[in-house]
Amino acid sequence: MTISRRVFIGSTALGLSGIASGMFSTVHAASPVTVGILIPGSKSDKGWMESGYDGLVASQKKHGDALKVQMIENIKDAEMEQALTNLATKNQLVIGVGGQTQAALIKVSKRFPKVKFSIVGGALGDKIANVAQYDVKQAEIAFLAGASAAMLSKSGAVSYVGGLEIPSIVNAGKEFGNGAKYIKPDIKYFESYAGDFDDVSKSKEATLAAISQGADIHYHILNLGLRGMEQAAREKGTHLIGGYTNRCGDDPLYVAYSVTGVGFQVQFAIDQTVANTWEAGYKPFGLGMGSAASDMMICSGTPEQKAKLEEIKKDILSGKIKTLNG
């Protein structure tokens, strides 16, 4: 199988076949930590993948020549195992950005026991000696997003579109609905799945269906599929809650943002490897790791709305409000 995606090593771009045959850029540091990262979607999707890429860029800026990076992006599911194998062959740490990389990453990790593997958005599973699973706790922050949506909705109806109908994405959808009902018990809530994180037309169709039933605030866990939601909301005059990174003020289409620190976890894996403190196993992030890891903000929120969000955050952290696993 030949993968035609692009691979970046530092500032050099190569085809994946070039990686496999050992073509490398000049090493600027005496013994840099080598990191391979798989970003299966687009690094400019305004979502999960872009947040992961932002974390990588921040790590490169922080560590400079002490770090040497290979990046593969836009990889189909069937190509992930080969891509991860190529990264594992040449790097000390391999990062899979997204739970969709988990099955292939765990399979490859068993063939490279001396390589460290970190999954950003990894589900809790059996402990593997060389695999770290970082839980973004999307369900936790989705509860806050739902509460924000209910406070912002003028129609009394909100909606959620997820990509793949897998446990972490479904749990986030349920908690978004729970958060909305926590604020307004009689609110209408519409939940749907596009079947793909990048399908623009299906995401637009799902959003239009919710709008036709009255929804005026929409949340998502999508990658490029978000473009379809944006199209629907602009056409119908509704609004979105963005994910992963706080971009308040960039686009009036977005009235709030949840922070689910995908990039923060990429930096965490790299920082731990550079410091030689990297550990395998499951690690939850979420609100308990601070605002860089997880947060929620209403862009033009009233003092009352902001106070309510802070109250809910405290109740989640204390266990008074319990959410599903991420």
Tab-separated table of C-alpha atoms in Angstrom:
chain	number	residue	atom	x	y	z
A	1	MET	CA	0.000	0.000	0.000
A	2	THR	CA	1.309	3.459	-0.869
A	3	ILE	CA	0.266	6.489	1.120
A	4	SER	CA	0.322	9.726	-0.833
A	5	ARG	CA	-0.177	12.099	2.074
A	6	ARG	CA	2.458	14.678	2.986
A	7	VAL	CA	4.864	14.257	5.859
A	8	PHE	CA	6.693	17.107	7.544
A	9	ILE	CA	10.059	16.774	9.261
A	10	GLY	CA	10.855	20.042	10.974
A	11	SER	CA	10.322	22.439	8.078
A	12	THR	CA	10.909	19.825	5.349
A	13	ALA	CA	8.053	18.102	3.462
A	14	LEU	CA	8.470	14.570	2.116
A	15	GLY	CA	6.232	11.839	0.757
A	16	LEU	CA	5.689	8.973	3.197
A	17	SER	CA	7.605	6.595	0.921
A	18	GLY	CA	10.580	8.888	1.468
A	19	ILE	CA	10.266	8.463	5.207
A	20	ALA	CA	10.234	4.711	4.856
A	21	SER	CA	13.456	4.755	2.868
A	22	GLY	CA	15.255	6.910	5.436
A	23	MET	CA	15.264	10.399	3.894
A	24	PHE	CA	15.781	12.895	6.729
A	25	SER	CA	16.452	16.576	7.152
A	26	THR	CA	19.610	17.865	8.766
A	27	VAL	CA	19.672	17.442	12.539
A	28	HIS	CA	20.398	20.779	14.179
A	29	ALA	CA	20.770	19.546	17.751
A	30	ALA	CA	23.315	17.042	19.013
A	31	SER	CA	20.728	14.552	20.226
A	32	PRO	CA	17.193	15.908	19.831
A	33	VAL	CA	14.127	14.102	21.089
A	34	THR	CA	12.430	12.670	18.017
A	35	VAL	CA	8.645	12.855	17.820
A	36	GLY	CA	6.311	11.469	15.172
A	37	ILE	CA	2.758	12.777	15.157
A	38	LEU	CA	-0.241	11.535	13.201
A	39	ILE	CA	-2.961	14.131	12.594
A	40	PRO	CA	-5.509	12.065	10.662
A	41	GLY	CA	-7.546	15.080	9.529
A	42	SER	CA	-6.691	18.568	8.340
A	43	LYS	CA	-4.485	20.765	10.517
A	44	SER	CA	-6.669	23.725	9.533
A	45	ASP	CA	-10.114	22.325	10.384
A	46	LYS	CA	-10.909	24.946	13.080
A	47	GLY	CA	-11.366	22.029	15.459
A	48	TRP	CA	-9.695	19.004	17.025
A	49	MET	CA	-6.937	18.561	14.448
A	50	GLU	CA	-6.022	22.241	14.340
A	51	SER	CA	-5.842	22.349	18.124
A	52	GLY	CA	-3.462	19.380	18.048
A	53	TYR	CA	-1.334	21.072	15.420
A	54	ASP	CA	-1.262	24.296	17.460
A	55	GLY	CA	0.115	22.271	20.372
A	56	LEU	CA	2.805	20.830	18.140
A	57	VAL	CA	3.811	24.300	16.906
A	58	ALA	CA	3.959	25.551	20.506
A	59	SER	CA	6.201	22.618	21.451
A	60	GLN	CA	8.539	23.290	18.535
A	61	LYS	CA	8.794	26.922	19.592
A	62	LYS	CA	9.421	25.962	23.217
A	63	HIS	CA	12.030	23.251	22.665
A	64	GLY	CA	13.711	24.461	19.478
A	65	ASP	CA	16.610	22.296	18.324
A	66	ALA	CA	16.051	19.916	21.248
A	67	LEU	CA	13.083	18.581	19.300
A	68	LYS	CA	12.847	16.953	15.878
A	69	VAL	CA	9.338	16.357	14.533
A	70	GLN	CA	7.755	14.294	11.778
A	71	MET	CA	4.093	14.970	11.035
A	72	ILE	CA	1.657	13.056	8.854
A	73	GLU	CA	-1.783	14.547	8.218
A	74	ASN	CA	-4.938	13.664	6.266
A	75	ILE	CA	-4.748	9.898	6.630
A	76	LYS	CA	-7.636	7.524	5.957
A	77	ASP	CA	-8.475	4.824	8.496
A	78	ALA	CA	-7.093	2.078	6.272
A	79	GLU	CA	-3.737	3.875	6.057
A	80	MET	CA	-3.201	4.588	9.754
A	81	GLU	CA	-1.321	1.424	10.620
A	82	GLN	CA	1.235	1.958	7.869
A	83	ALA	CA	1.624	5.633	8.757
A	84	LEU	CA	2.136	4.872	12.470
A	85	THR	CA	4.601	2.102	11.610
A	86	ASN	CA	6.705	4.538	9.622
A	87	LEU	CA	6.647	7.045	12.459
A	88	ALA	CA	7.528	4.392	15.048
A	89	THR	CA	10.498	3.244	12.995
A	90	LYS	CA	12.253	6.593	13.323
A	91	ASN	CA	11.028	8.239	16.546
A	92	GLN	CA	11.197	7.959	20.330
A	93	LEU	CA	7.631	9.201	20.808
A	94	VAL	CA	4.638	8.698	18.512
A	95	ILE	CA	1.441	10.696	19.081
A	96	GLY	CA	-1.947	9.805	17.603
A	97	VAL	CA	-4.272	12.832	17.590
A	98	GLY	CA	-7.775	11.474	18.000
A	99	GLY	CA	-9.464	8.351	19.291
A	100	GLN	CA	-9.792	7.102	15.708
A	101	THR	CA	-6.041	6.383	15.803
A	102	GLN	CA	-6.268	4.198	18.901
A	103	ALA	CA	-6.845	0.743	17.389
A	104	ALA	CA	-4.012	1.077	14.881
A	105	LEU	CA	-1.710	2.729	17.419
A	106	ILE	CA	-2.129	-0.042	19.988
A	107	LYS	CA	-1.484	-2.660	17.312
A	108	VAL	CA	1.698	-0.911	16.164
A	109	SER	CA	2.875	-0.261	19.741
A	110	LYS	CA	3.190	-3.999	20.351
A	111	ARG	CA	5.720	-4.253	17.539
A	112	PHE	CA	7.806	-1.357	18.911
A	113	PRO	CA	8.090	-1.926	22.690
A	114	LYS	CA	10.945	0.601	23.062
A	115	VAL	CA	8.945	3.438	21.475
A	116	LYS	CA	6.575	5.579	23.554
A	117	PHE	CA	3.042	6.060	22.191
A	118	SER	CA	0.525	8.690	23.341
A	119	ILE	CA	-3.112	8.853	22.210
A	120	VAL	CA	-4.801	12.243	22.509
A	121	GLY	CA	-8.413	11.384	23.158
A	122	GLY	CA	-7.628	7.783	24.015
A	123	ALA	CA	-10.351	5.710	25.638
A	124	LEU	CA	-9.691	3.892	28.889
A	125	GLY	CA	-8.436	0.398	28.121
A	126	ASP	CA	-5.960	-2.230	29.203
A	127	LYS	CA	-2.687	-0.777	30.428
A	128	ILE	CA	0.101	-1.263	27.909
A	129	ALA	CA	3.673	-0.650	29.043
A	130	ASN	CA	4.510	1.815	26.249
A	131	VAL	CA	1.117	3.488	25.630
A	132	ALA	CA	-0.339	6.578	27.334
A	133	GLN	CA	-4.051	7.279	26.871
A	134	TYR	CA	-5.038	10.915	27.440
A	135	ASP	CA	-8.736	11.460	28.103
A	136	VAL	CA	-9.897	14.875	26.880
A	137	LYS	CA	-13.087	14.405	28.944
A	138	GLN	CA	-15.269	15.758	26.160
A	139	ALA	CA	-18.451	14.692	27.935
A	140	GLU	CA	-17.548	16.844	30.925
A	141	ILE	CA	-17.046	20.006	28.888
A	142	ALA	CA	-20.064	19.151	26.696
A	143	PHE	CA	-22.268	19.464	29.796
A	144	LEU	CA	-21.013	23.040	30.180
A	145	ALA	CA	-21.525	23.665	26.459
A	146	GLY	CA	-25.113	22.466	26.804
A	147	ALA	CA	-25.700	24.766	29.763
A	148	SER	CA	-24.260	27.660	27.750
A	149	ALA	CA	-26.456	26.800	24.765
A	150	ALA	CA	-29.568	26.817	26.930
A	151	MET	CA	-28.657	30.203	28.385
A	152	LEU	CA	-28.071	31.617	24.888
A	153	SER	CA	-31.021	30.055	23.051
A	154	LYS	CA	-33.899	32.340	22.203
A	155	SER	CA	-36.047	29.626	20.622
A	156	GLY	CA	-35.821	27.106	23.437
A	157	ALA	CA	-34.196	24.477	21.208
A	158	VAL	CA	-30.553	23.435	20.733
A	159	SER	CA	-28.725	20.799	18.715
A	160	TYR	CA	-25.590	18.676	18.544
A	161	VAL	CA	-23.887	16.998	15.583
A	162	GLY	CA	-21.217	14.373	16.205
A	163	GLY	CA	-18.948	12.665	13.703
A	164	LEU	CA	-18.622	8.927	14.257
A	165	GLU	CA	-21.176	7.332	16.543
A	166	ILE	CA	-18.595	5.947	18.978
A	167	PRO	CA	-18.848	5.987	22.805
A	168	SER	CA	-16.845	9.155	23.480
A	169	ILE	CA	-18.754	11.156	20.860
A	170	VAL	CA	-22.135	9.760	21.911
A	171	ASN	CA	-21.395	10.458	25.582
A	172	ALA	CA	-20.532	14.053	24.738
A	173	GLY	CA	-23.829	14.413	22.900
A	174	LYS	CA	-25.777	13.044	25.851
A	175	GLU	CA	-24.038	15.372	28.274
A	176	PHE	CA	-24.634	18.363	26.007
A	177	GLY	CA	-28.327	17.562	26.245
A	178	ASN	CA	-28.068	17.034	30.012
A	179	GLY	CA	-26.334	20.380	30.443
A	180	ALA	CA	-29.016	22.165	28.441
A	181	LYS	CA	-31.778	20.544	30.522
A	182	TYR	CA	-29.919	21.450	33.718
A	183	ILE	CA	-30.597	25.091	32.845
A	184	LYS	CA	-33.994	24.667	31.154
A	185	PRO	CA	-35.679	21.311	31.897
A	186	ASP	CA	-38.198	21.798	29.074
A	187	ILE	CA	-35.680	22.724	26.381
A	188	LYS	CA	-35.879	20.854	23.073
A	189	TYR	CA	-32.713	18.970	22.173
A	190	PHE	CA	-31.787	17.399	18.830
A	191	GLU	CA	-28.859	15.002	18.519
A	192	SER	CA	-27.480	13.513	15.299
A	193	TYR	CA	-24.359	11.920	13.800
A	194	ALA	CA	-22.885	12.555	10.369
A	195	GLY	CA	-21.094	9.195	10.233
A	196	ASP	CA	-17.860	10.994	9.407
A	197	PHE	CA	-15.937	13.826	11.065
A	198	ASP	CA	-15.182	15.451	7.697
A	199	ASP	CA	-18.411	15.111	5.706
A	200	VAL	CA	-19.526	18.697	5.039
A	201	SER	CA	-22.800	17.870	3.276
A	202	LYS	CA	-24.060	15.448	5.929
A	203	SER	CA	-23.166	17.831	8.756
A	204	LYS	CA	-25.026	20.628	6.976
A	205	GLU	CA	-28.025	18.385	6.385
A	206	ALA	CA	-28.152	17.383	10.071
A	207	THR	CA	-27.938	21.021	11.190
A	208	LEU	CA	-30.631	22.159	8.773
A	209	ALA	CA	-32.899	19.392	10.067
A	210	ALA	CA	-32.437	20.647	13.632
A	211	ILE	CA	-33.003	24.255	12.562
A	212	SER	CA	-36.251	23.236	10.858
A	213	GLN	CA	-37.429	22.016	14.269
A	214	GLY	CA	-36.501	25.273	15.991
A	215	ALA	CA	-32.888	24.865	17.113
A	216	ASP	CA	-30.956	28.139	17.151
A	217	ILE	CA	-27.726	27.162	18.985
A	218	HIS	CA	-25.586	24.266	17.735
A	219	TYR	CA	-22.645	22.359	19.193
A	220	HIS	CA	-20.441	19.777	17.507
A	221	ILE	CA	-17.642	17.271	17.641
A	222	LEU	CA	-16.529	17.408	14.020
A	223	ASN	CA	-13.441	18.185	11.996
A	224	LEU	CA	-13.923	19.549	8.467
A	225	GLY	CA	-17.613	18.659	8.756
A	226	LEU	CA	-17.901	21.857	10.781
A	227	ARG	CA	-17.920	23.751	7.470
A	228	GLY	CA	-21.356	22.287	6.765
A	229	MET	CA	-22.698	23.441	10.121
A	230	GLU	CA	-21.339	26.924	9.440
A	231	GLN	CA	-23.068	27.017	6.060
A	232	ALA	CA	-26.402	25.984	7.569
A	233	ALA	CA	-26.184	28.463	10.454
A	234	ARG	CA	-25.252	31.362	8.182
A	235	GLU	CA	-28.069	30.581	5.773
A	236	LYS	CA	-30.673	30.375	8.535
A	237	GLY	CA	-29.391	33.003	10.981
A	238	THR	CA	-28.580	30.656	13.863
A	239	HIS	CA	-25.350	30.376	15.872
A	240	LEU	CA	-22.653	27.888	16.871
A	241	ILE	CA	-20.677	26.991	19.945
A	242	GLY	CA	-17.134	26.309	18.822
A	243	GLY	CA	-14.838	23.676	20.213
A	244	TYR	CA	-11.257	23.046	21.300
A	245	THR	CA	-9.858	26.598	21.275
A	246	ASN	CA	-11.152	29.973	22.497
A	247	ARG	CA	-11.574	32.154	19.399
A	248	CYS	CA	-14.102	34.618	20.784
A	249	GLY	CA	-14.252	37.728	18.609
A	250	ASP	CA	-13.027	36.067	15.414
A	251	ASP	CA	-16.453	35.317	13.930
A	252	PRO	CA	-19.894	36.536	15.124
A	253	LEU	CA	-21.352	33.209	13.992
A	254	TYR	CA	-19.823	31.742	17.160
A	255	VAL	CA	-21.372	32.846	20.440
A	256	ALA	CA	-19.376	30.613	22.786
A	257	TYR	CA	-16.421	28.254	22.832
A	258	SER	CA	-15.510	25.143	24.745
A	259	VAL	CA	-11.823	24.458	25.320
A	260	THR	CA	-10.890	20.789	25.156
A	261	GLY	CA	-7.128	20.972	25.247
A	262	VAL	CA	-6.086	18.706	22.403
A	263	GLY	CA	-3.032	20.870	21.802
A	264	PHE	CA	-2.382	20.969	25.537
A	265	GLN	CA	-2.157	17.175	25.570
A	266	VAL	CA	0.189	17.123	22.576
A	267	GLN	CA	2.449	19.525	24.465
A	268	PHE	CA	2.110	17.426	27.616
A	269	ALA	CA	3.297	14.262	25.854
A	270	ILE	CA	6.259	16.079	24.302
A	271	ASP	CA	7.216	17.940	27.484
A	272	GLN	CA	7.139	14.705	29.476
A	273	THR	CA	9.299	12.935	26.910
A	274	VAL	CA	11.850	15.758	26.784
A	275	ALA	CA	11.987	15.791	30.593
A	276	ASN	CA	12.242	11.978	30.686
A	277	THR	CA	9.149	11.805	32.912
A	278	TRP	CA	6.758	10.277	30.368
A	279	GLU	CA	4.443	7.634	31.832
A	280	ALA	CA	2.231	4.991	30.275
A	281	GLY	CA	-1.372	4.425	31.309
A	282	TYR	CA	-4.646	6.308	31.403
A	283	LYS	CA	-4.591	9.983	32.368
A	284	PRO	CA	-7.716	12.149	32.609
A	285	PHE	CA	-7.402	15.828	31.760
A	286	GLY	CA	-10.552	17.951	31.769
A	287	LEU	CA	-11.430	20.716	34.217
A	288	GLY	CA	-9.197	19.242	36.901
A	289	MET	CA	-6.096	20.091	34.841
A	290	GLY	CA	-6.887	23.807	34.630
A	291	SER	CA	-8.246	26.209	32.020
A	292	ALA	CA	-5.577	25.398	29.415
A	293	ALA	CA	-6.810	21.801	29.395
A	294	SER	CA	-10.553	22.431	29.644
A	295	ASP	CA	-12.753	25.498	29.898
A	296	MET	CA	-15.983	27.086	28.711
A	297	MET	CA	-16.696	30.685	27.812
A	298	ILE	CA	-19.672	32.623	26.477
A	299	CYS	CA	-18.144	35.276	24.229
A	300	SER	CA	-20.371	38.168	25.289
A	301	GLY	CA	-21.717	36.582	28.417
A	302	THR	CA	-23.500	38.493	31.126
A	303	PRO	CA	-22.142	38.459	34.694
A	304	GLU	CA	-24.993	36.101	35.604
A	305	GLN	CA	-24.135	33.667	32.817
A	306	LYS	CA	-20.437	33.676	33.693
A	307	ALA	CA	-21.238	33.120	37.368
A	308	LYS	CA	-23.498	30.196	36.474
A	309	LEU	CA	-20.759	28.575	34.383
A	310	GLU	CA	-18.301	28.912	37.266
A	311	GLU	CA	-20.831	27.372	39.632
A	312	ILE	CA	-21.334	24.396	37.308
A	313	LYS	CA	-17.555	23.927	36.912
A	314	LYS	CA	-17.167	23.757	40.686
A	315	ASP	CA	-20.037	21.275	40.978
A	316	ILE	CA	-18.472	19.025	38.334
A	317	LEU	CA	-15.084	19.158	40.049
A	318	SER	CA	-16.617	18.396	43.443
A	319	GLY	CA	-18.637	15.488	42.062
A	320	LYS	CA	-21.986	17.140	42.787
A	321	ILE	CA	-22.643	16.972	39.049
A	322	LYS	CA	-21.522	13.670	37.552
A	323	THR	CA	-20.918	13.234	33.834
A	324	LEU	CA	-20.289	10.247	31.608
A	325	ASN	CA	-16.756	9.197	30.686
A	326	GLY	CA	-15.103	11.173	27.896
